[in-house]
Amino acid sequence: MLSRLLESFYLKVLVNIVVQKESTLVHIELYGKKGVIDEVNSEFQTTSLTTQMYDFISEYIKESPYFYIAVLDTSLVQGALPTCEKNKLDHYFDLSMSKYKCFENKWTFYTAKNDIYEIERKYEDIGVDMIFSPFVLLANFFQDKINGNLAMYVLVQNNVISVAIFEHSNLLYAEHLDMIASDEAEDITLHEGMDEDIDTNLDLDLDEGIDLEDINVDENDLDSLDDFGDIEDLDSIEDIDEFSESKDVEEELLESENVLPEDEQNESFNEDYQRFTLIQLAVSHFYKDEKYESRFVENVYIADGAGVTNDLKKYLEEEMFFNVYVRQADLGAELCELTKLELGL
């Protein structure tokens, strides 16, 4: 009781960290008796806790003994499963090396233990109070939609996408896909294919060099070359349905008034096409994997935290015949909403 009284005299400092492909977003809110008093955002061109980032965060957390550090989970091995029944979880995924948590008594989200420990080690100088799953953020962001008919929901970050399919708030399928890992896998496949097509049984003379006529390459094949920290602390997220008013998600991406340089246009095109192929892959897994109760997907809702172009929407509509709706997502602010829910603010 006394601690609650003392706490009421202090601001609460909410620090929210979102690691991207080559940078880190830090969103800080100062929360008082009447709500948010101030908020600040900063982006650092690093994916680790540098001295500059540490000093920036320290400047705010020294304002109050009541500060909380939240991080969006960056684990490669993470996901969500369509059940909370412990005897059914292993049917979908081996969780022996993961920490997991039931969400609203309906579905389970998990992440690799080693990745949690690595996040805690990475921020040990400031401490981590909460590590939130991107699937929890996605469910919160679209909580005004997932209670309806079947649809697919996609959280787009700079280097990963999180895909979930809900029907009447029940999770049917989820997958966390890494763009960098998929690039590396394609490179390995490409090189393996090339190695098989090149005749390596060459009689080489180091003085004469390599006779290019001795190399047999099939011309047709050349065309194919592309804690939870303290996880138990998340119980209060079960009150998520009470959060926020309904948002209008039926907004299409608008063309930017500023024309990007050609190299940036090409990069954005390539990234959005890669996101499209990953979404296509996830849908294929949902349809074909007998473990899941597959349904025909028509509507796709995208939480855009990376600044995608209209190409992604076009690919999904023209190639897969989806109805696509996009909502811009400030990931730092959305992470902070989860923090406030967790703290009961």
Coordinates of C-alpha atoms in Angstrom, one line a residue:
M1 CA 0.0 0.0 0.0
L2 CA 2.8 2.4 0.9
S3 CA 4.7 1.5 -2.2
R4 CA 1.7 2.3 -4.3
L5 CA 1.3 5.7 -2.6
L6 CA 5.0 6.5 -3.2
E7 CA 4.7 5.4 -6.8
S8 CA 1.9 7.8 -7.4
F9 CA 4.3 10.7 -6.7
Y10 CA 6.7 9.8 -9.5
L11 CA 6.5 9.7 -13.2
K12 CA 6.8 6.4 -15.0
V13 CA 9.4 6.2 -17.7
L14 CA 8.5 3.7 -20.5
V15 CA 11.4 2.9 -22.7
N16 CA 10.6 0.8 -25.8
I17 CA 13.3 -0.6 -28.1
V18 CA 12.8 -1.9 -31.7
V19 CA 15.8 -3.3 -33.4
Q20 CA 15.7 -3.1 -37.2
K21 CA 18.0 -4.4 -39.9
E22 CA 20.7 -1.8 -39.5
S23 CA 19.4 0.6 -36.8
T24 CA 17.5 0.7 -33.5
L25 CA 14.4 2.8 -32.8
V26 CA 13.9 4.0 -29.2
H27 CA 10.5 5.3 -28.2
I28 CA 10.2 6.8 -24.7
E29 CA 7.0 8.0 -23.0
L30 CA 6.8 9.9 -19.6
Y31 CA 3.6 8.8 -17.9
G32 CA 2.0 10.6 -15.1
K33 CA -1.3 10.7 -13.2
K34 CA -3.1 12.2 -16.1
G35 CA -1.6 10.0 -18.8
V36 CA 1.3 10.7 -21.2
I37 CA 3.1 13.9 -20.3
D38 CA 5.8 13.7 -23.0
E39 CA 7.2 11.4 -25.6
V40 CA 10.4 11.3 -27.6
N41 CA 11.7 9.1 -30.5
S42 CA 15.2 8.6 -31.7
E43 CA 16.8 6.3 -34.2
F44 CA 20.4 5.0 -33.8
Q45 CA 22.4 3.6 -36.7
T46 CA 23.4 0.5 -34.7
T47 CA 21.8 -2.8 -33.7
S48 CA 23.6 -2.9 -30.3
L49 CA 23.6 -0.9 -27.1
T50 CA 26.2 1.8 -27.9
T51 CA 27.4 4.4 -25.5
Q52 CA 25.3 7.0 -27.4
M53 CA 22.1 5.0 -27.0
Y54 CA 22.9 4.2 -23.4
D55 CA 23.4 7.9 -22.6
F56 CA 20.2 8.8 -24.4
I57 CA 18.1 6.3 -22.4
S58 CA 19.9 7.1 -19.1
E59 CA 19.0 10.7 -19.4
Y60 CA 15.3 9.8 -19.1
I61 CA 15.3 6.9 -16.7
K62 CA 17.2 9.0 -14.1
E63 CA 14.1 11.1 -13.9
S64 CA 12.3 8.4 -11.9
P65 CA 12.9 5.2 -9.9
Y66 CA 9.9 3.8 -11.8
F67 CA 11.2 3.0 -15.3
Y68 CA 10.6 0.0 -17.5
I69 CA 12.5 -1.3 -20.5
A70 CA 10.6 -3.2 -23.2
V71 CA 12.1 -4.8 -26.3
L72 CA 10.3 -6.2 -29.4
D73 CA 11.5 -9.8 -29.7
T74 CA 14.0 -10.2 -32.5
S75 CA 14.5 -14.0 -32.2
L76 CA 14.8 -16.0 -35.4
V77 CA 13.2 -19.0 -33.8
Q78 CA 9.8 -17.8 -32.7
G79 CA 6.2 -18.2 -33.6
A80 CA 2.7 -18.9 -32.5
L81 CA 0.6 -22.0 -32.3
P82 CA -3.2 -22.4 -32.5
T83 CA -3.7 -24.0 -29.1
C84 CA -3.0 -23.6 -25.4
E85 CA -3.5 -27.3 -24.6
K86 CA -0.1 -28.5 -23.5
N87 CA -0.7 -32.0 -24.8
K88 CA -1.3 -30.6 -28.2
L89 CA 1.6 -28.1 -28.5
D90 CA 4.2 -30.7 -29.6
H91 CA 1.9 -31.6 -32.5
Y92 CA 2.8 -28.3 -34.1
F93 CA 6.3 -27.5 -32.8
D94 CA 9.0 -28.9 -30.4
L95 CA 9.0 -26.4 -27.6
S96 CA 11.6 -28.1 -25.4
M97 CA 14.2 -25.4 -26.3
S98 CA 11.7 -22.5 -26.1
K99 CA 9.8 -20.4 -23.6
Y100 CA 6.1 -20.0 -24.4
K101 CA 3.0 -18.3 -23.1
C102 CA -0.7 -18.8 -23.6
F103 CA -2.5 -15.8 -25.0
E104 CA -6.1 -15.2 -23.8
N105 CA -6.5 -19.0 -23.3
K106 CA -6.7 -19.3 -27.1
W107 CA -3.3 -19.6 -28.7
T108 CA 0.4 -19.8 -27.7
F109 CA 3.4 -17.7 -28.7
Y110 CA 6.9 -18.9 -28.2
T111 CA 10.6 -18.0 -28.6
A112 CA 13.9 -19.8 -28.3
K113 CA 15.4 -19.7 -24.8
N114 CA 18.9 -18.9 -26.2
D115 CA 17.6 -15.9 -28.1
I116 CA 15.9 -14.6 -24.9
Y117 CA 19.2 -14.9 -23.0
E118 CA 21.0 -13.1 -25.8
I119 CA 18.6 -10.2 -25.7
E120 CA 19.0 -10.0 -21.9
R121 CA 22.8 -10.1 -22.2
K122 CA 22.7 -7.5 -25.0
Y123 CA 20.9 -5.0 -22.7
E124 CA 22.3 -6.0 -19.4
D125 CA 23.7 -2.5 -18.7
I126 CA 20.2 -1.0 -18.6
G127 CA 18.2 -4.2 -17.9
V128 CA 15.1 -5.6 -19.7
D129 CA 11.8 -5.8 -18.0
M130 CA 9.6 -7.1 -20.9
I131 CA 10.2 -8.8 -24.2
F132 CA 7.1 -8.8 -26.4
S133 CA 6.3 -11.2 -29.2
P134 CA 5.6 -9.5 -32.6
F135 CA 2.5 -11.8 -32.7
V136 CA 1.2 -10.2 -29.6
L137 CA 1.9 -6.7 -31.1
L138 CA 0.1 -7.8 -34.3
A139 CA -3.0 -9.1 -32.4
N140 CA -3.1 -5.9 -30.4
F141 CA -2.7 -3.7 -33.4
F142 CA -5.5 -5.4 -35.3
Q143 CA -7.6 -6.3 -32.3
D144 CA -10.6 -4.5 -33.9
K145 CA -10.3 -6.9 -36.9
I146 CA -9.3 -10.3 -35.7
N147 CA -12.6 -10.9 -34.0
G148 CA -14.3 -11.0 -37.4
N149 CA -14.2 -13.4 -40.3
L150 CA -11.1 -15.2 -41.4
A151 CA -8.3 -13.0 -42.6
M152 CA -4.5 -13.0 -42.8
Y153 CA -2.5 -10.4 -40.8
V154 CA 1.0 -9.4 -41.6
L155 CA 3.5 -7.4 -39.5
V156 CA 6.2 -5.9 -41.8
Q157 CA 9.5 -4.9 -40.3
N158 CA 12.7 -4.0 -42.1
N159 CA 14.2 -7.5 -42.1
V160 CA 11.4 -9.8 -41.0
I161 CA 7.7 -10.4 -41.5
S162 CA 5.3 -12.1 -39.0
V163 CA 2.2 -13.7 -40.6
A164 CA -0.9 -14.8 -38.7
I165 CA -4.3 -16.1 -39.8
F166 CA -7.2 -15.5 -37.5
E167 CA -10.9 -16.4 -37.6
H168 CA -13.2 -15.0 -34.9
S169 CA -10.1 -14.2 -32.7
N170 CA -8.9 -17.8 -32.9
L171 CA -5.4 -18.3 -34.4
L172 CA -5.3 -20.8 -37.2
Y173 CA -1.7 -20.4 -38.4
A174 CA 1.4 -18.2 -37.8
E175 CA 4.9 -18.0 -39.1
H176 CA 7.8 -15.7 -38.5
L177 CA 10.0 -15.3 -41.7
D178 CA 13.4 -13.7 -41.9
M179 CA 14.3 -11.9 -45.1
I180 CA 18.0 -12.2 -44.6
A181 CA 17.9 -15.9 -43.9
S182 CA 15.8 -16.5 -47.0
D183 CA 18.4 -14.5 -49.1
E184 CA 21.1 -16.8 -47.8
A185 CA 19.1 -19.9 -48.4
E186 CA 18.5 -18.8 -52.0
D187 CA 22.3 -18.1 -52.5
I188 CA 23.2 -21.6 -51.2
T189 CA 20.6 -23.2 -53.5
L190 CA 22.0 -21.1 -56.4
H191 CA 25.6 -22.1 -55.8
E192 CA 24.7 -25.7 -55.3
G193 CA 22.8 -25.8 -58.6
M194 CA 25.8 -24.1 -60.4
D195 CA 28.2 -26.6 -58.8
E196 CA 26.2 -29.5 -60.2
D197 CA 26.1 -28.1 -63.7
I198 CA 29.8 -27.4 -64.0
D199 CA 32.1 -30.2 -65.0
T200 CA 34.9 -30.1 -62.4
N201 CA 36.8 -33.0 -63.8
L202 CA 39.3 -30.7 -65.6
D203 CA 42.8 -31.6 -66.5
L204 CA 44.5 -28.4 -65.3
D205 CA 48.0 -27.3 -66.1
L206 CA 48.9 -24.5 -63.8
D207 CA 51.3 -23.1 -66.4
E208 CA 48.7 -23.1 -69.1
G209 CA 45.7 -22.0 -67.1
I210 CA 42.1 -23.1 -67.7
D211 CA 40.8 -23.8 -71.2
L212 CA 37.3 -22.3 -71.1
E213 CA 36.2 -24.7 -73.8
D214 CA 36.6 -27.5 -71.4
I215 CA 34.0 -26.1 -69.0
N216 CA 30.6 -27.6 -69.8
V217 CA 27.8 -25.3 -68.7
D218 CA 24.2 -25.9 -69.8
E219 CA 23.0 -22.6 -71.4
N220 CA 19.4 -23.3 -70.4
D221 CA 20.4 -23.4 -66.7
L222 CA 21.9 -19.9 -66.8
D223 CA 18.3 -18.5 -67.0
S224 CA 17.5 -19.7 -63.5
L225 CA 20.2 -17.6 -61.7
D226 CA 18.0 -15.4 -57.5
D227 CA 12.3 -12.7 -22.0
F228 CA 9.9 -12.8 -22.9
G229 CA 12.4 -11.8 -20.0
D230 CA 10.0 -12.7 -17.3
I231 CA 7.4 -14.3 -19.5
E232 CA 4.9 -14.8 -16.7
D233 CA 4.5 -11.0 -16.4
L234 CA 2.5 -10.9 -19.6
D235 CA -0.7 -12.2 -18.0
S236 CA -2.4 -8.7 -18.1
I237 CA -2.3 -8.8 -21.9
E238 CA -5.4 -10.9 -21.6
D239 CA -7.3 -7.6 -21.2
I240 CA -6.3 -6.6 -24.7
D241 CA -9.8 -6.5 -26.0
E242 CA -10.5 -3.4 -23.9
F243 CA -7.6 -1.5 -25.6
S244 CA -8.1 1.3 -28.0
E245 CA -10.9 2.4 -30.2
S246 CA -11.6 0.9 -33.6
K247 CA -9.3 2.1 -36.3
D248 CA -10.1 2.4 -39.9
V249 CA -7.8 0.0 -41.6
E250 CA -9.3 0.2 -45.1
E251 CA -6.7 2.6 -46.4
E252 CA -4.5 2.0 -49.5
L253 CA -0.9 2.9 -49.7
L254 CA -0.4 6.2 -51.4
E255 CA 2.3 7.0 -53.9
S256 CA 5.0 9.1 -52.4
E257 CA 5.2 12.7 -53.7
N258 CA 9.0 12.5 -53.6
V259 CA 10.6 10.4 -56.2
L260 CA 13.3 8.2 -54.7
P261 CA 16.7 7.8 -56.4
E262 CA 16.8 5.0 -58.8
D263 CA 19.0 2.8 -56.6
E264 CA 16.6 3.2 -53.7
Q265 CA 13.6 2.5 -55.9
N266 CA 15.3 -0.8 -57.0
E267 CA 16.0 -1.7 -53.4
S268 CA 12.4 -1.1 -52.3
F269 CA 11.1 -3.1 -55.3
N270 CA 13.4 -6.0 -54.5
E271 CA 12.4 -6.0 -50.8
D272 CA 8.7 -5.8 -51.5
Y273 CA 8.9 -8.6 -54.0
Q274 CA 10.8 -10.7 -51.4
R275 CA 8.1 -9.9 -48.8
F276 CA 5.5 -11.0 -51.4
T277 CA 7.3 -14.3 -52.0
L278 CA 7.6 -15.0 -48.2
I279 CA 3.8 -14.3 -47.7
Q280 CA 3.1 -16.6 -50.7
L281 CA 5.3 -19.2 -49.0
A282 CA 3.4 -18.9 -45.7
V283 CA 0.0 -19.2 -47.4
S284 CA 1.3 -22.3 -49.2
H285 CA 2.3 -23.8 -45.8
F286 CA -1.1 -23.0 -44.3
Y287 CA -3.0 -24.7 -47.2
K288 CA -0.8 -27.7 -47.5
D289 CA 0.3 -28.6 -44.0
E290 CA -2.3 -31.1 -42.6
K291 CA -1.6 -30.0 -39.0
Y292 CA -3.6 -26.8 -39.6
E293 CA -7.3 -26.3 -40.3
S294 CA -6.8 -24.5 -43.6
R295 CA -9.4 -22.1 -44.9
F296 CA -9.5 -20.0 -48.1
V297 CA -8.0 -16.6 -47.4
E298 CA -9.4 -13.6 -49.2
N299 CA -8.5 -10.6 -47.0
V300 CA -5.1 -9.5 -45.9
Y301 CA -4.4 -6.7 -43.4
I302 CA -0.8 -5.4 -43.3
A303 CA 0.7 -3.5 -40.4
D304 CA 3.5 -1.6 -42.2
G305 CA 6.4 -0.8 -39.9
A306 CA 9.0 -0.6 -42.7
G307 CA 7.5 1.8 -45.3
V308 CA 6.6 -0.6 -48.0
T309 CA 5.7 0.6 -51.5
N310 CA 2.5 0.1 -53.4
D311 CA 4.2 -2.8 -55.2
L312 CA 3.6 -5.2 -52.3
K313 CA -0.1 -4.5 -52.3
K314 CA -0.2 -4.8 -56.1
Y315 CA 1.6 -8.2 -56.0
L316 CA -0.8 -9.6 -53.5
E317 CA -3.8 -8.4 -55.3
E318 CA -2.8 -9.3 -58.8
E319 CA -0.9 -12.5 -58.3
M320 CA -2.9 -14.0 -55.4
F321 CA -6.2 -12.2 -55.8
F322 CA -6.3 -11.0 -52.2
N323 CA -8.2 -7.9 -50.9
V324 CA -5.4 -6.0 -49.3
Y325 CA -5.6 -3.2 -46.7
V326 CA -2.6 -1.4 -45.2
R327 CA -2.3 0.4 -41.9
Q328 CA 0.9 2.4 -41.1
A329 CA 2.4 1.2 -37.8
D330 CA 4.7 3.1 -35.5
L331 CA 6.4 0.1 -33.9
G332 CA 7.9 2.0 -31.0
A333 CA 4.5 3.5 -30.1
E334 CA 2.7 0.2 -30.5
L335 CA 5.3 -1.5 -28.3
C336 CA 4.6 1.1 -25.7
E337 CA 0.9 0.4 -25.8
L338 CA 1.7 -3.2 -24.8
T339 CA 4.0 -1.9 -22.0
K340 CA 1.1 0.2 -20.7
L341 CA -1.3 -2.7 -20.9
E342 CA 1.2 -4.9 -19.0
L343 CA 1.6 -2.2 -16.3
G344 CA -2.2 -1.6 -16.1
L345 CA -1.8 2.1 -17.1

